[in-house]
Coordinates of C-alpha atoms in Angstrom, one line a residue:
M263 CA -64.2 35.4 23.2
S264 CA -65.3 38.9 24.3
K265 CA -63.5 41.9 23.6
T266 CA -61.0 44.1 25.5
I267 CA -61.8 48.0 25.7
F268 CA -59.8 50.0 27.1
I269 CA -61.7 53.3 27.6
L270 CA -58.7 56.7 28.9
G271 CA -60.9 59.4 30.1
G272 CA -63.2 56.1 31.0
Y273 CA -64.8 58.3 34.1
G274 CA -65.8 60.7 32.1
G275 CA -68.6 62.5 31.0
V276 CA -68.2 61.0 27.7
G277 CA -66.7 57.9 29.0
K278 CA -68.9 56.5 31.4
R279 CA -71.3 56.5 28.9
L280 CA -69.2 54.8 26.6
A281 CA -68.9 52.2 29.1
R282 CA -72.6 51.5 29.9
L283 CA -73.5 51.2 26.4
L284 CA -70.2 48.8 26.3
L285 CA -71.4 46.7 28.8
A286 CA -74.9 47.1 27.9
E287 CA -74.8 45.7 24.2
S288 CA -71.8 43.8 23.9
D289 CA -70.1 41.0 26.2
A290 CA -66.5 42.7 26.0
Q291 CA -64.3 43.0 29.0
V292 CA -63.8 47.2 30.1
I293 CA -61.5 48.8 31.6
V294 CA -62.4 52.1 32.8
A295 CA -58.5 54.2 33.2
G296 CA -57.3 57.7 34.2
R297 CA -55.3 59.3 36.5
N298 CA -57.5 59.2 39.6
R299 CA -58.2 55.7 41.1
E300 CA -60.7 56.9 43.5
R301 CA -63.1 58.2 40.7
A302 CA -62.4 54.7 38.6
E303 CA -62.9 51.9 41.1
S304 CA -66.1 54.7 42.4
L305 CA -67.7 53.9 38.4
V306 CA -66.4 50.4 38.1
A307 CA -68.1 49.6 41.3
K308 CA -71.5 51.4 40.0
L309 CA -70.8 49.2 36.5
N310 CA -70.8 45.8 38.3
Q311 CA -73.4 46.4 40.2
D312 CA -75.9 47.7 37.3
F313 CA -75.3 44.6 35.0
A314 CA -74.7 41.8 37.2
G315 CA -71.3 41.0 36.7
E316 CA -67.5 41.8 36.6
R317 CA -66.9 42.7 33.6
A318 CA -65.7 46.4 34.3
S319 CA -62.3 47.1 35.9
A320 CA -60.7 50.1 36.6
T321 CA -57.0 51.0 36.7
V322 CA -54.4 54.2 36.7
V323 CA -52.8 56.0 34.0
D324 CA -51.6 58.5 32.6
A325 CA -51.7 60.1 29.0
A326 CA -48.5 61.5 28.8
N327 CA -46.9 58.8 29.9
P328 CA -45.9 56.5 26.9
E329 CA -44.2 53.9 28.9
A330 CA -47.2 53.8 31.5
L331 CA -49.8 53.8 28.1
R332 CA -47.6 50.8 26.3
T333 CA -47.7 48.7 29.8
A334 CA -51.2 49.5 29.8
F335 CA -52.8 48.5 26.5
Q336 CA -50.7 44.8 26.3
G337 CA -53.9 42.7 26.0
V338 CA -56.1 45.1 24.6
D339 CA -58.5 44.9 21.2
L340 CA -59.5 48.3 21.2
V341 CA -58.4 51.7 22.9
L342 CA -60.9 54.2 23.6
A343 CA -60.1 57.8 23.9
A344 CA -62.5 59.8 26.2
T345 CA -60.6 62.3 27.4
P346 CA -61.6 65.9 27.5
S347 CA -58.0 67.1 26.1
F348 CA -56.3 65.7 22.9
A349 CA -53.0 66.7 24.2
N350 CA -51.5 63.7 23.2
V351 CA -53.3 62.3 20.9
Y352 CA -49.9 60.5 19.6
S353 CA -48.6 58.9 21.6
V354 CA -52.1 57.1 23.0
A355 CA -52.7 56.2 19.2
Y356 CA -48.3 55.0 19.1
A357 CA -49.0 53.3 22.1
A358 CA -52.1 51.3 21.0
L359 CA -50.8 50.8 17.3
K360 CA -47.3 49.2 19.4
A361 CA -50.2 46.9 21.9
K362 CA -51.6 45.9 18.0
A363 CA -55.1 47.3 19.1
D364 CA -57.7 49.0 17.3
Y365 CA -58.3 52.6 18.7
L366 CA -61.0 55.3 18.1
D367 CA -60.8 58.5 19.4
M368 CA -63.6 61.1 20.4
H369 CA -61.5 64.2 20.3
F370 CA -62.8 67.2 18.2
G371 CA -59.7 69.0 17.3
A372 CA -60.0 70.5 13.9
H373 CA -56.3 69.8 12.7
M374 CA -56.6 65.9 14.5
W375 CA -56.1 63.9 11.5
E376 CA -52.6 66.0 11.2
E377 CA -51.5 64.7 14.5
L378 CA -51.9 61.2 13.5
A379 CA -51.0 60.5 9.8
P380 CA -48.0 59.5 10.0
L381 CA -48.9 56.8 11.6
A382 CA -50.9 55.9 8.3
P383 CA -48.3 53.4 6.7
A384 CA -47.8 51.7 10.0
I385 CA -51.6 51.0 10.9
K386 CA -52.5 50.1 7.3
V387 CA -48.8 47.7 8.1
A388 CA -50.2 46.5 10.7
E389 CA -53.8 45.6 9.1
R390 CA -55.3 47.8 12.6
T391 CA -58.3 50.7 12.5
F392 CA -57.8 54.1 13.9
I393 CA -60.4 56.3 13.7
T394 CA -59.9 59.6 14.8
Q395 CA -63.0 62.9 15.6
G396 CA -65.2 59.3 16.5
G397 CA -68.3 61.3 16.9
Y398 CA -67.2 64.0 14.5
H399 CA -66.4 65.1 11.3
P400 CA -65.2 63.2 9.6
G401 CA -64.7 59.9 12.4
V402 CA -67.0 57.4 12.6
P403 CA -69.5 59.2 9.3
A404 CA -66.9 58.4 7.5
A405 CA -65.3 55.5 8.4
M406 CA -69.6 54.5 7.8
V407 CA -69.3 56.0 4.2
R408 CA -66.0 53.9 3.3
F409 CA -67.7 50.8 4.4
V410 CA -70.8 50.8 2.2
A411 CA -69.5 52.7 -1.2
P412 CA -68.3 49.5 -2.6
Q413 CA -72.1 48.4 -2.4
F414 CA -72.7 49.9 -4.4
S415 CA -71.9 49.9 -8.3
H416 CA -71.9 53.9 -8.7
L417 CA -71.4 56.7 -5.4
R418 CA -72.1 60.1 -6.2
K419 CA -72.7 61.7 -3.2
A420 CA -72.9 60.8 0.6
I421 CA -74.6 62.8 2.6
V422 CA -73.6 63.8 6.3
S423 CA -75.5 64.9 9.1
M424 CA -75.4 65.1 13.2
A425 CA -77.8 66.3 16.1
M426 CA -75.5 67.3 18.7
S427 CA -75.6 68.2 22.9
F428 CA -72.8 69.0 24.5
Q429 CA -72.7 69.1 28.8
I430 CA -70.1 71.0 30.3
E431 CA -68.7 69.1 33.2
S432 CA -65.6 69.9 33.3
A433 CA -63.0 73.3 32.9
D434 CA -61.2 70.7 30.5
V435 CA -64.6 69.9 28.5
S436 CA -65.0 73.9 28.0
H437 CA -60.9 74.1 27.6
A438 CA -60.8 71.7 24.9
L439 CA -64.3 72.7 23.1
L440 CA -63.3 76.2 23.1
M441 CA -60.0 75.1 21.2
G442 CA -61.2 73.3 19.1
L443 CA -64.1 75.6 18.1
S444 CA -61.5 79.1 17.8
D445 CA -60.0 77.9 14.5
Y446 CA -62.9 75.4 12.7
Q447 CA -62.4 75.6 9.0
S448 CA -64.8 73.5 6.7
D449 CA -64.0 72.8 3.2
L450 CA -65.8 71.6 0.2
F451 CA -64.8 69.2 -2.1
K452 CA -67.2 70.2 -5.7
N453 CA -66.6 69.8 -9.2
G454 CA -63.1 68.3 -8.8
S455 CA -61.0 70.7 -6.7
W456 CA -61.3 71.6 -2.8
R457 CA -62.5 75.1 -1.4
K458 CA -63.3 76.8 1.5
A459 CA -66.9 76.1 2.6
K460 CA -69.0 78.8 3.2
F461 CA -71.7 79.4 5.5
K462 CA -74.5 79.5 1.9
D463 CA -73.3 75.7 1.5
M464 CA -74.1 74.4 5.0
V465 CA -77.5 71.6 4.0
K466 CA -79.8 72.2 6.9
I467 CA -81.1 68.5 7.6
D468 CA -84.5 68.5 10.4
F469 CA -84.0 65.2 12.8
G470 CA -87.6 65.3 13.5
P471 CA -88.1 65.7 17.8
P472 CA -86.7 65.7 19.6
F473 CA -84.1 67.4 17.7
G474 CA -85.3 69.9 14.8

C-alpha cells in the first residue's frame, strides 16, 4: 500500500522540490498544503500533468491553527514541514504525533531541538520517527549515523559534511535564514567533554566539481 505524505509549505521553494522528488522516486500519494489555495492547486495540476497521474492533491491549512492541523493530518503517514518559518514547529509536530504520523522538518534554527524535546517521551512510546533540521545538522545525517552504528563492532568517529545552495525566493525565507544564522553556535565533543567549537576546529572537505 502506498504511503500518504503531507507537505506543509508544499508550494514553496523546498516543498515543490520535495513533491517532485517523491513523485519521481516513490509511489506515494503527495498532499501539497499551505495557506494559499490557488498556489497549491496550481502546483498540483502541474505535478499531475508532469507525472501522468493523480497522486498529487492540494489542501489549505494554516500552521498557526492546531485544530486545523490535527484534522488535516488524519490518515497521513508522514508530515513534511517545509515552511520557511519555524514559529509553529511545536504545534505542527504535536499534531503529527496525535495523528500517529512520522515527522520530518526542513528547518535550520539552532535551537530547534529544544522546541521539540518535550515531545521525545511521547514519540518513543508511540514508536514514531521524528527528525528535525532535515537537511542540516543534526537532521538526517545524525539519523543516518545512528542507523549504521550498530553495523560496526566499534565506531570511533563519524565525519558529516554537506554542500549547500540557498535560493532566496521570498522575504519569509530571507527572514528565517537570517534568524537561524544570527545566533548559530557549534559545539564539539572531544576527549570526553563538550566545548564551544572554534574556527580552527573546522574540517575542510573537497566535494569535487561542481561544488568544490
